[in-house]
Amino acid sequence: DTLIANNTIELGGSNDSYSVRVAAGDVGASRNIVDGVRIIGNRITMARPGDPKPVNVGIMLITGDSPTTYDDPTYRPITYPDYNIIRNVWIEDNIIKGQGERGIEIISGWRGTKYNTIKDVFVLGNLVDIGLFDAPLCIPPPPYGIVVTGGTSPVGPKRDTGPNEVSDISIQWNTIRLSNPSPFVLHPEAVCGGGVIIHHAVNNVAAGIRVSHNDIAGGNIIDIGANGVPGMAQFPWFTVIMGSTQFLLDTSSSTPDRIDDLEVECNRVVGPSTLIVNLQYLAT
């Protein structure tokens, strides 16, 4: 196993910045396996207020990151990172604070990649306390505490993303605090952003996700959606400009994309909640 433990990390703001990043399959690399990683007890300080750019992610797991055109759009031939696997990962007792977009992010498949998998991941007992400052109308993108994505950026340079999969993910006993002061939100405890986000692109799968016993304040509760929902994934902050917190569930069955075996229980959430069920893509 690989152990990343008890480090103190302070990162200034920049594009594509990550405090801890575990990847299988970067920029065209295929058929890689990362098996057994422990990310435990790290203290991460993201960019502070006043830094020119926020840190993107505190802790990231990603398979199938991007094709060979990532750095040079004219590069040929285009090669995609496919058939990569990350499994058996513990992200536990970390503290992530500061100015940033996403505290913990798990992504399988990006920009046209296929057959990538992340499975058997335990996100336990972490503190995520992040925010974005001076962001009117929730722009730049709002802060998210924990994000799980089965395929994102649905179309790559030459082909669609997926199928990719994230499965058997446990998100438990985490404390999430988000801040993004904005004059446009109406509820004093509601800001743009989301505590726990689970979504998938068309033809991708998120399965076996358990979200329980988390303490969430300052953002959405659980935002479960799909890139197949027009506008939702491309501009997710539009659904929360007025400060509403939400459950967003895509029930599409016309394509192979799906969210299966989802358990959400015993979470403490400060602020109102709304359940939104998208029935637009039900097969007829």
PDB file of C-alpha atoms in Angstrom:
ATOM      1  CA  ASP A   1       0.000   0.000   0.000  1.00  0.00           C
ATOM      2  CA  THR A   2       0.938   3.633  -0.495  1.00  0.00           C
ATOM      3  CA  LEU A   3       0.710   5.801   2.631  1.00  0.00           C
ATOM      4  CA  ILE A   4       0.302   9.597   2.504  1.00  0.00           C
ATOM      5  CA  ALA A   5      -0.034  10.582   6.149  1.00  0.00           C
ATOM      6  CA  ASN A   6       0.433  13.397   8.645  1.00  0.00           C
ATOM      7  CA  ASN A   7       1.725  15.980   6.199  1.00  0.00           C
ATOM      8  CA  THR A   8       1.226  19.743   6.392  1.00  0.00           C
ATOM      9  CA  ILE A   9       0.559  21.174   2.935  1.00  0.00           C
ATOM     10  CA  GLU A  10       0.049  24.846   2.106  1.00  0.00           C
ATOM     11  CA  LEU A  11      -0.679  25.690  -1.497  1.00  0.00           C
ATOM     12  CA  GLY A  12      -1.042  29.055  -3.194  1.00  0.00           C
ATOM     13  CA  GLY A  13      -3.696  29.660  -5.795  1.00  0.00           C
ATOM     14  CA  SER A  14      -3.027  28.666  -9.402  1.00  0.00           C
ATOM     15  CA  ASN A  15      -4.743  26.927 -12.281  1.00  0.00           C
ATOM     16  CA  ASP A  16      -5.044  23.128 -12.024  1.00  0.00           C
ATOM     17  CA  SER A  17      -3.632  23.020  -8.507  1.00  0.00           C
ATOM     18  CA  TYR A  18      -4.062  20.036  -6.191  1.00  0.00           C
ATOM     19  CA  SER A  19      -2.707  19.404  -2.733  1.00  0.00           C
ATOM     20  CA  VAL A  20      -2.841  15.588  -2.977  1.00  0.00           C
ATOM     21  CA  ARG A  21      -3.571  13.900  -6.303  1.00  0.00           C
ATOM     22  CA  VAL A  22      -3.672  10.159  -7.031  1.00  0.00           C
ATOM     23  CA  ALA A  23      -4.095   9.328 -10.725  1.00  0.00           C
ATOM     24  CA  ALA A  24      -4.180   6.251 -12.940  1.00  0.00           C
ATOM     25  CA  GLY A  25      -4.017   7.154 -16.609  1.00  0.00           C
ATOM     26  CA  ASP A  26      -2.850  10.689 -17.384  1.00  0.00           C
ATOM     27  CA  VAL A  27      -2.608  12.266 -20.840  1.00  0.00           C
ATOM     28  CA  GLY A  28      -3.110   9.167 -22.953  1.00  0.00           C
ATOM     29  CA  ALA A  29      -1.711   6.494 -20.602  1.00  0.00           C
ATOM     30  CA  SER A  30      -3.872   3.339 -20.499  1.00  0.00           C
ATOM     31  CA  ARG A  31      -4.228   0.102 -18.512  1.00  0.00           C
ATOM     32  CA  ASN A  32      -2.738   1.353 -15.245  1.00  0.00           C
ATOM     33  CA  ILE A  33      -3.750   0.145 -11.769  1.00  0.00           C
ATOM     34  CA  VAL A  34      -3.381   1.880  -8.410  1.00  0.00           C
ATOM     35  CA  ASP A  35      -4.344  -0.575  -5.668  1.00  0.00           C
ATOM     36  CA  GLY A  36      -4.201   0.351  -1.985  1.00  0.00           C
ATOM     37  CA  VAL A  37      -3.704   3.983  -0.938  1.00  0.00           C
ATOM     38  CA  ARG A  38      -4.063   5.502   2.533  1.00  0.00           C
ATOM     39  CA  ILE A  39      -4.448   9.296   2.730  1.00  0.00           C
ATOM     40  CA  ILE A  40      -4.682   9.887   6.466  1.00  0.00           C
ATOM     41  CA  GLY A  41      -4.249  12.745   8.915  1.00  0.00           C
ATOM     42  CA  ASN A  42      -2.990  15.409   6.533  1.00  0.00           C
ATOM     43  CA  ARG A  43      -3.533  19.114   7.185  1.00  0.00           C
ATOM     44  CA  ILE A  44      -4.107  20.999   3.951  1.00  0.00           C
ATOM     45  CA  THR A  45      -4.345  24.780   3.667  1.00  0.00           C
ATOM     46  CA  MET A  46      -5.695  25.894   0.321  1.00  0.00           C
ATOM     47  CA  ALA A  47      -5.262  29.393  -1.129  1.00  0.00           C
ATOM     48  CA  ARG A  48      -6.138  32.124   1.320  1.00  0.00           C
ATOM     49  CA  PRO A  49      -8.468  35.082   0.728  1.00  0.00           C
ATOM     50  CA  GLY A  50      -6.675  37.596  -1.444  1.00  0.00           C
ATOM     51  CA  ASP A  51      -4.768  35.037  -3.507  1.00  0.00           C
ATOM     52  CA  PRO A  52      -5.400  35.687  -7.217  1.00  0.00           C
ATOM     53  CA  LYS A  53      -6.737  32.199  -7.921  1.00  0.00           C
ATOM     54  CA  PRO A  54      -8.305  29.503  -5.755  1.00  0.00           C
ATOM     55  CA  VAL A  55      -6.871  26.043  -5.400  1.00  0.00           C
ATOM     56  CA  ASN A  56      -8.924  23.594  -7.438  1.00  0.00           C
ATOM     57  CA  VAL A  57      -8.949  20.499  -5.232  1.00  0.00           C
ATOM     58  CA  GLY A  58      -7.639  19.498  -1.822  1.00  0.00           C
ATOM     59  CA  ILE A  59      -7.540  15.708  -2.369  1.00  0.00           C
ATOM     60  CA  MET A  60      -8.254  14.154  -5.774  1.00  0.00           C
ATOM     61  CA  LEU A  61      -8.578  10.612  -7.135  1.00  0.00           C
ATOM     62  CA  ILE A  62      -8.860  10.427 -10.918  1.00  0.00           C
ATOM     63  CA  THR A  63      -8.727   7.750 -13.612  1.00  0.00           C
ATOM     64  CA  GLY A  64      -8.647   8.466 -17.329  1.00  0.00           C
ATOM     65  CA  ASP A  65      -7.675  12.097 -16.927  1.00  0.00           C
ATOM     66  CA  SER A  66      -7.298  13.453 -20.454  1.00  0.00           C
ATOM     67  CA  PRO A  67      -6.140  12.624 -23.992  1.00  0.00           C
ATOM     68  CA  THR A  68      -2.799  13.577 -25.496  1.00  0.00           C
ATOM     69  CA  THR A  69      -4.273  16.846 -26.771  1.00  0.00           C
ATOM     70  CA  TYR A  70      -4.503  18.242 -23.222  1.00  0.00           C
ATOM     71  CA  ASP A  71      -1.343  20.357 -23.506  1.00  0.00           C
ATOM     72  CA  ASP A  72      -1.270  20.648 -27.293  1.00  0.00           C
ATOM     73  CA  PRO A  73      -4.643  20.600 -29.125  1.00  0.00           C
ATOM     74  CA  THR A  74      -2.835  19.976 -32.433  1.00  0.00           C
ATOM     75  CA  TYR A  75      -1.043  16.832 -31.212  1.00  0.00           C
ATOM     76  CA  ARG A  76      -1.624  13.756 -33.404  1.00  0.00           C
ATOM     77  CA  PRO A  77      -2.474  10.990 -33.113  1.00  0.00           C
ATOM     78  CA  ILE A  78      -4.958  11.569 -30.306  1.00  0.00           C
ATOM     79  CA  THR A  79      -4.580   8.859 -27.665  1.00  0.00           C
ATOM     80  CA  TYR A  80      -7.025   8.443 -24.786  1.00  0.00           C
ATOM     81  CA  PRO A  81      -6.270   7.019 -21.313  1.00  0.00           C
ATOM     82  CA  ASP A  82      -8.628   4.031 -21.125  1.00  0.00           C
ATOM     83  CA  TYR A  83      -8.954   0.930 -18.913  1.00  0.00           C
ATOM     84  CA  ASN A  84      -7.393   2.478 -15.815  1.00  0.00           C
ATOM     85  CA  ILE A  85      -8.301   1.442 -12.254  1.00  0.00           C
ATOM     86  CA  ILE A  86      -7.974   2.952  -8.781  1.00  0.00           C
ATOM     87  CA  ARG A  87      -9.217   0.763  -5.930  1.00  0.00           C
ATOM     88  CA  ASN A  88      -8.971   0.250  -2.185  1.00  0.00           C
ATOM     89  CA  VAL A  89      -8.430   3.824  -1.032  1.00  0.00           C
ATOM     90  CA  TRP A  90      -8.933   5.301   2.449  1.00  0.00           C
ATOM     91  CA  ILE A  91      -9.247   9.090   2.811  1.00  0.00           C
ATOM     92  CA  GLU A  92      -9.538   9.568   6.546  1.00  0.00           C
ATOM     93  CA  ASP A  93      -9.128  12.247   9.248  1.00  0.00           C
ATOM     94  CA  ASN A  94      -7.764  14.927   6.930  1.00  0.00           C
ATOM     95  CA  ILE A  95      -8.302  18.658   7.509  1.00  0.00           C
ATOM     96  CA  ILE A  96      -8.823  20.770   4.386  1.00  0.00           C
ATOM     97  CA  LYS A  97      -9.254  24.513   4.865  1.00  0.00           C
ATOM     98  CA  GLY A  98      -8.956  27.760   2.953  1.00  0.00           C
ATOM     99  CA  GLN A  99     -10.068  29.254  -0.328  1.00  0.00           C
ATOM    100  CA  GLY A 100     -10.805  26.478  -2.799  1.00  0.00           C
ATOM    101  CA  GLU A 101     -13.334  25.000  -5.188  1.00  0.00           C
ATOM    102  CA  ARG A 102     -13.549  21.361  -4.072  1.00  0.00           C
ATOM    103  CA  GLY A 103     -12.384  19.682  -0.902  1.00  0.00           C
ATOM    104  CA  ILE A 104     -12.289  16.017  -1.981  1.00  0.00           C
ATOM    105  CA  GLU A 105     -12.995  14.922  -5.553  1.00  0.00           C
ATOM    106  CA  ILE A 106     -13.287  11.444  -7.086  1.00  0.00           C
ATOM    107  CA  ILE A 107     -13.526  11.340 -10.902  1.00  0.00           C
ATOM    108  CA  SER A 108     -13.556   8.343 -13.216  1.00  0.00           C
ATOM    109  CA  GLY A 109     -13.306   9.371 -16.858  1.00  0.00           C
ATOM    110  CA  TRP A 110     -12.813  12.807 -18.384  1.00  0.00           C
ATOM    111  CA  ARG A 111     -12.890  14.327 -21.871  1.00  0.00           C
ATOM    112  CA  GLY A 112     -13.599  11.356 -24.079  1.00  0.00           C
ATOM    113  CA  THR A 113     -12.007   8.581 -22.005  1.00  0.00           C
ATOM    114  CA  LYS A 114     -13.606   5.142 -21.578  1.00  0.00           C
ATOM    115  CA  TYR A 115     -13.613   2.026 -19.378  1.00  0.00           C
ATOM    116  CA  ASN A 116     -12.001   3.672 -16.357  1.00  0.00           C
ATOM    117  CA  THR A 117     -12.965   2.608 -12.835  1.00  0.00           C
ATOM    118  CA  ILE A 118     -12.660   3.848  -9.268  1.00  0.00           C
ATOM    119  CA  LYS A 119     -14.018   1.510  -6.617  1.00  0.00           C
ATOM    120  CA  ASP A 120     -13.842   0.616  -2.940  1.00  0.00           C
ATOM    121  CA  VAL A 121     -13.122   4.097  -1.580  1.00  0.00           C
ATOM    122  CA  PHE A 122     -13.766   5.154   2.015  1.00  0.00           C
ATOM    123  CA  VAL A 123     -14.024   8.876   2.791  1.00  0.00           C
ATOM    124  CA  LEU A 124     -14.276   8.976   6.582  1.00  0.00           C
ATOM    125  CA  GLY A 125     -14.040  11.587   9.314  1.00  0.00           C
ATOM    126  CA  ASN A 126     -12.573  14.430   7.274  1.00  0.00           C
ATOM    127  CA  LEU A 127     -13.058  18.150   7.918  1.00  0.00           C
ATOM    128  CA  VAL A 128     -13.622  20.238   4.788  1.00  0.00           C
ATOM    129  CA  ASP A 129     -13.919  23.954   5.558  1.00  0.00           C
ATOM    130  CA  ILE A 130     -13.543  25.892   2.311  1.00  0.00           C
ATOM    131  CA  GLY A 131     -15.006  28.823   0.446  1.00  0.00           C
ATOM    132  CA  LEU A 132     -14.650  31.269  -2.380  1.00  0.00           C
ATOM    133  CA  PHE A 133     -14.596  34.973  -1.690  1.00  0.00           C
ATOM    134  CA  ASP A 134     -15.751  38.035  -3.617  1.00  0.00           C
ATOM    135  CA  ALA A 135     -17.728  35.846  -6.018  1.00  0.00           C
ATOM    136  CA  PRO A 136     -20.927  37.687  -7.083  1.00  0.00           C
ATOM    137  CA  LEU A 137     -23.652  35.492  -8.548  1.00  0.00           C
ATOM    138  CA  CYS A 138     -21.683  32.425  -7.482  1.00  0.00           C
ATOM    139  CA  ILE A 139     -19.074  32.934 -10.193  1.00  0.00           C
ATOM    140  CA  PRO A 140     -16.347  31.549 -10.218  1.00  0.00           C
ATOM    141  CA  PRO A 141     -17.802  28.064  -9.690  1.00  0.00           C
ATOM    142  CA  PRO A 142     -19.079  27.606  -6.142  1.00  0.00           C
ATOM    143  CA  PRO A 143     -17.322  25.499  -3.515  1.00  0.00           C
ATOM    144  CA  TYR A 144     -18.177  21.815  -3.162  1.00  0.00           C
ATOM    145  CA  GLY A 145     -17.232  19.698  -0.176  1.00  0.00           C
ATOM    146  CA  ILE A 146     -17.034  16.144  -1.572  1.00  0.00           C
ATOM    147  CA  VAL A 147     -17.627  15.350  -5.250  1.00  0.00           C
ATOM    148  CA  VAL A 148     -18.053  11.886  -6.807  1.00  0.00           C
ATOM    149  CA  THR A 149     -18.280  11.764 -10.600  1.00  0.00           C
ATOM    150  CA  GLY A 150     -18.810   8.788 -12.877  1.00  0.00           C
ATOM    151  CA  GLY A 151     -17.598  10.471 -16.043  1.00  0.00           C
ATOM    152  CA  THR A 152     -17.447  14.218 -16.673  1.00  0.00           C
ATOM    153  CA  SER A 153     -16.868  16.597 -19.599  1.00  0.00           C
ATOM    154  CA  PRO A 154     -19.157  14.391 -21.681  1.00  0.00           C
ATOM    155  CA  VAL A 155     -17.501  15.107 -25.037  1.00  0.00           C
ATOM    156  CA  GLY A 156     -13.757  14.963 -25.650  1.00  0.00           C
ATOM    157  CA  PRO A 157     -11.787  16.240 -28.652  1.00  0.00           C
ATOM    158  CA  LYS A 158     -13.019  13.441 -30.922  1.00  0.00           C
ATOM    159  CA  ARG A 159     -15.352  11.146 -28.975  1.00  0.00           C
ATOM    160  CA  ASP A 160     -17.888  10.949 -26.156  1.00  0.00           C
ATOM    161  CA  THR A 161     -16.883  10.143 -22.593  1.00  0.00           C
ATOM    162  CA  GLY A 162     -17.738   6.711 -21.248  1.00  0.00           C
ATOM    163  CA  PRO A 163     -18.608   4.183 -20.208  1.00  0.00           C
ATOM    164  CA  ASN A 164     -16.709   4.837 -16.956  1.00  0.00           C
ATOM    165  CA  GLU A 165     -17.654   3.850 -13.424  1.00  0.00           C
ATOM    166  CA  VAL A 166     -17.324   4.834  -9.781  1.00  0.00           C
ATOM    167  CA  SER A 167     -18.626   2.206  -7.387  1.00  0.00           C
ATOM    168  CA  ASP A 168     -18.700   1.223  -3.736  1.00  0.00           C
ATOM    169  CA  ILE A 169     -17.903   4.638  -2.286  1.00  0.00           C
ATOM    170  CA  SER A 170     -18.566   5.341   1.410  1.00  0.00           C
ATOM    171  CA  ILE A 171     -18.808   8.976   2.542  1.00  0.00           C
ATOM    172  CA  GLN A 172     -19.340   8.928   6.294  1.00  0.00           C
ATOM    173  CA  TRP A 173     -18.745  10.978   9.438  1.00  0.00           C
ATOM    174  CA  ASN A 174     -17.338  13.984   7.571  1.00  0.00           C
ATOM    175  CA  THR A 175     -17.793  17.616   8.609  1.00  0.00           C
ATOM    176  CA  ILE A 176     -18.319  20.023   5.722  1.00  0.00           C
ATOM    177  CA  ARG A 177     -18.428  23.800   6.027  1.00  0.00           C
ATOM    178  CA  LEU A 178     -18.791  25.999   2.954  1.00  0.00           C
ATOM    179  CA  SER A 179     -18.682  29.771   2.685  1.00  0.00           C
ATOM    180  CA  ASN A 180     -19.305  31.944  -0.324  1.00  0.00           C
ATOM    181  CA  PRO A 181     -20.831  35.269   0.726  1.00  0.00           C
ATOM    182  CA  SER A 182     -23.060  36.660  -1.995  1.00  0.00           C
ATOM    183  CA  PRO A 183     -25.648  39.455  -1.937  1.00  0.00           C
ATOM    184  CA  PHE A 184     -27.894  37.380  -4.195  1.00  0.00           C
ATOM    185  CA  VAL A 185     -28.722  34.516  -1.814  1.00  0.00           C
ATOM    186  CA  LEU A 186     -31.922  34.929   0.169  1.00  0.00           C
ATOM    187  CA  HIS A 187     -31.460  32.495   3.030  1.00  0.00           C
ATOM    188  CA  PRO A 188     -28.773  33.484   5.566  1.00  0.00           C
ATOM    189  CA  GLU A 189     -27.460  29.923   5.836  1.00  0.00           C
ATOM    190  CA  ALA A 190     -27.611  29.103   2.138  1.00  0.00           C
ATOM    191  CA  VAL A 191     -24.751  29.825  -0.232  1.00  0.00           C
ATOM    192  CA  CYS A 192     -23.830  28.645  -3.671  1.00  0.00           C
ATOM    193  CA  GLY A 193     -22.200  25.246  -3.667  1.00  0.00           C
ATOM    194  CA  GLY A 194     -22.858  21.760  -2.391  1.00  0.00           C
ATOM    195  CA  GLY A 195     -21.876  19.644   0.561  1.00  0.00           C
ATOM    196  CA  VAL A 196     -21.833  16.279  -1.228  1.00  0.00           C
ATOM    197  CA  ILE A 197     -22.217  16.067  -5.011  1.00  0.00           C
ATOM    198  CA  ILE A 198     -22.780  12.784  -6.869  1.00  0.00           C
ATOM    199  CA  HIS A 199     -23.290  12.871 -10.618  1.00  0.00           C
ATOM    200  CA  HIS A 200     -22.480  11.087 -13.846  1.00  0.00           C
ATOM    201  CA  ALA A 201     -22.267  11.862 -17.524  1.00  0.00           C
ATOM    202  CA  VAL A 202     -24.331  10.084 -20.153  1.00  0.00           C
ATOM    203  CA  ASN A 203     -23.215   6.449 -20.616  1.00  0.00           C
ATOM    204  CA  ASN A 204     -21.391   6.448 -17.260  1.00  0.00           C
ATOM    205  CA  VAL A 205     -22.276   4.834 -13.944  1.00  0.00           C
ATOM    206  CA  ALA A 206     -22.164   5.790 -10.271  1.00  0.00           C
ATOM    207  CA  ALA A 207     -23.127   2.760  -8.181  1.00  0.00           C
ATOM    208  CA  GLY A 208     -23.031   1.609  -4.583  1.00  0.00           C
ATOM    209  CA  ILE A 209     -22.680   5.052  -2.984  1.00  0.00           C
ATOM    210  CA  ARG A 210     -23.337   5.468   0.736  1.00  0.00           C
ATOM    211  CA  VAL A 211     -23.620   8.934   2.288  1.00  0.00           C
ATOM    212  CA  SER A 212     -24.307   8.841   6.019  1.00  0.00           C
ATOM    213  CA  HIS A 213     -23.659  10.612   9.324  1.00  0.00           C
ATOM    214  CA  ASN A 214     -22.120  13.697   7.731  1.00  0.00           C
ATOM    215  CA  ASP A 215     -22.465  17.181   9.246  1.00  0.00           C
ATOM    216  CA  ILE A 216     -23.009  19.731   6.468  1.00  0.00           C
ATOM    217  CA  ALA A 217     -23.527  23.484   6.690  1.00  0.00           C
ATOM    218  CA  GLY A 218     -23.341  26.423   4.336  1.00  0.00           C
ATOM    219  CA  GLY A 219     -24.324  24.846   1.027  1.00  0.00           C
ATOM    220  CA  ASN A 220     -26.499  22.290  -0.683  1.00  0.00           C
ATOM    221  CA  ILE A 221     -27.215  19.022   1.033  1.00  0.00           C
ATOM    222  CA  ILE A 222     -26.785  16.238  -1.508  1.00  0.00           C
ATOM    223  CA  ASP A 223     -26.812  17.213  -5.169  1.00  0.00           C
ATOM    224  CA  ILE A 224     -27.329  14.109  -7.301  1.00  0.00           C
ATOM    225  CA  GLY A 225     -27.541  14.770 -10.998  1.00  0.00           C
ATOM    226  CA  ALA A 226     -26.193  13.989 -14.423  1.00  0.00           C
ATOM    227  CA  ASN A 227     -24.427  15.738 -17.230  1.00  0.00           C
ATOM    228  CA  GLY A 228     -27.345  14.447 -19.283  1.00  0.00           C
ATOM    229  CA  VAL A 229     -29.599  17.053 -17.678  1.00  0.00           C
ATOM    230  CA  PRO A 230     -29.454  20.157 -19.895  1.00  0.00           C
ATOM    231  CA  GLY A 231     -27.888  23.087 -18.105  1.00  0.00           C
ATOM    232  CA  MET A 232     -27.599  21.430 -14.709  1.00  0.00           C
ATOM    233  CA  ALA A 233     -24.062  20.089 -14.927  1.00  0.00           C
ATOM    234  CA  GLN A 234     -22.727  22.807 -17.190  1.00  0.00           C
ATOM    235  CA  PHE A 235     -23.989  25.606 -14.924  1.00  0.00           C
ATOM    236  CA  PRO A 236     -24.866  23.966 -11.597  1.00  0.00           C
ATOM    237  CA  TRP A 237     -24.813  27.260  -9.692  1.00  0.00           C
ATOM    238  CA  PHE A 238     -27.862  28.445 -11.669  1.00  0.00           C
ATOM    239  CA  THR A 239     -29.988  26.067  -9.602  1.00  0.00           C
ATOM    240  CA  VAL A 240     -28.858  27.636  -6.332  1.00  0.00           C
ATOM    241  CA  ILE A 241     -28.461  31.344  -7.066  1.00  0.00           C
ATOM    242  CA  MET A 242     -31.422  32.130  -4.835  1.00  0.00           C
ATOM    243  CA  GLY A 243     -29.931  30.172  -1.980  1.00  0.00           C
ATOM    244  CA  SER A 244     -31.992  26.997  -2.242  1.00  0.00           C
ATOM    245  CA  THR A 245     -30.507  23.711  -1.110  1.00  0.00           C
ATOM    246  CA  GLN A 246     -31.540  20.662  -3.012  1.00  0.00           C
ATOM    247  CA  PHE A 247     -31.580  17.018  -3.852  1.00  0.00           C
ATOM    248  CA  LEU A 248     -31.331  16.657  -7.633  1.00  0.00           C
ATOM    249  CA  LEU A 249     -31.977  13.137  -8.932  1.00  0.00           C
ATOM    250  CA  ASP A 250     -31.833  12.210 -12.597  1.00  0.00           C
ATOM    251  CA  THR A 251     -34.105   9.260 -13.375  1.00  0.00           C
ATOM    252  CA  SER A 252     -33.011   8.818 -16.959  1.00  0.00           C
ATOM    253  CA  SER A 253     -33.360   5.297 -18.326  1.00  0.00           C
ATOM    254  CA  SER A 254     -33.060   6.061 -22.040  1.00  0.00           C
ATOM    255  CA  THR A 255     -29.263   5.756 -21.956  1.00  0.00           C
ATOM    256  CA  PRO A 256     -26.898   3.451 -20.036  1.00  0.00           C
ATOM    257  CA  ASP A 257     -26.058   6.176 -17.516  1.00  0.00           C
ATOM    258  CA  ARG A 258     -27.352   5.496 -14.031  1.00  0.00           C
ATOM    259  CA  ILE A 259     -26.996   5.995 -10.307  1.00  0.00           C
ATOM    260  CA  ASP A 260     -27.607   2.668  -8.537  1.00  0.00           C
ATOM    261  CA  ASP A 261     -27.689   1.467  -4.932  1.00  0.00           C
ATOM    262  CA  LEU A 262     -27.578   4.904  -3.359  1.00  0.00           C
ATOM    263  CA  GLU A 263     -27.973   5.211   0.414  1.00  0.00           C
ATOM    264  CA  VAL A 264     -28.402   8.611   2.052  1.00  0.00           C
ATOM    265  CA  GLU A 265     -29.130   8.494   5.766  1.00  0.00           C
ATOM    266  CA  CYS A 266     -28.513  10.152   9.138  1.00  0.00           C
ATOM    267  CA  ASN A 267     -26.874  13.298   7.762  1.00  0.00           C
ATOM    268  CA  ARG A 268     -27.171  16.566   9.682  1.00  0.00           C
ATOM    269  CA  VAL A 269     -27.752  19.544   7.423  1.00  0.00           C
ATOM    270  CA  VAL A 270     -28.099  23.200   8.392  1.00  0.00           C
ATOM    271  CA  GLY A 271     -30.479  25.038   6.073  1.00  0.00           C
ATOM    272  CA  PRO A 272     -33.594  24.226   4.031  1.00  0.00           C
ATOM    273  CA  SER A 273     -33.771  21.413   1.477  1.00  0.00           C
ATOM    274  CA  THR A 274     -35.697  20.774  -1.700  1.00  0.00           C
ATOM    275  CA  LEU A 275     -36.144  17.500  -3.578  1.00  0.00           C
ATOM    276  CA  ILE A 276     -35.977  17.869  -7.346  1.00  0.00           C
ATOM    277  CA  VAL A 277     -36.606  14.765  -9.437  1.00  0.00           C
ATOM    278  CA  ASN A 278     -35.842  15.046 -13.122  1.00  0.00           C
ATOM    279  CA  LEU A 279     -38.233  12.910 -15.189  1.00  0.00           C
ATOM    280  CA  GLN A 280     -37.405  14.459 -18.537  1.00  0.00           C
ATOM    281  CA  TYR A 281     -35.475  11.504 -19.916  1.00  0.00           C
ATOM    282  CA  LEU A 282     -37.690   8.623 -18.844  1.00  0.00           C
ATOM    283  CA  ALA A 283     -37.933   6.119 -21.684  1.00  0.00           C
ATOM    284  CA  THR A 284     -41.358   6.016 -23.309  1.00  0.00           C
TER     285      THR A 284
END
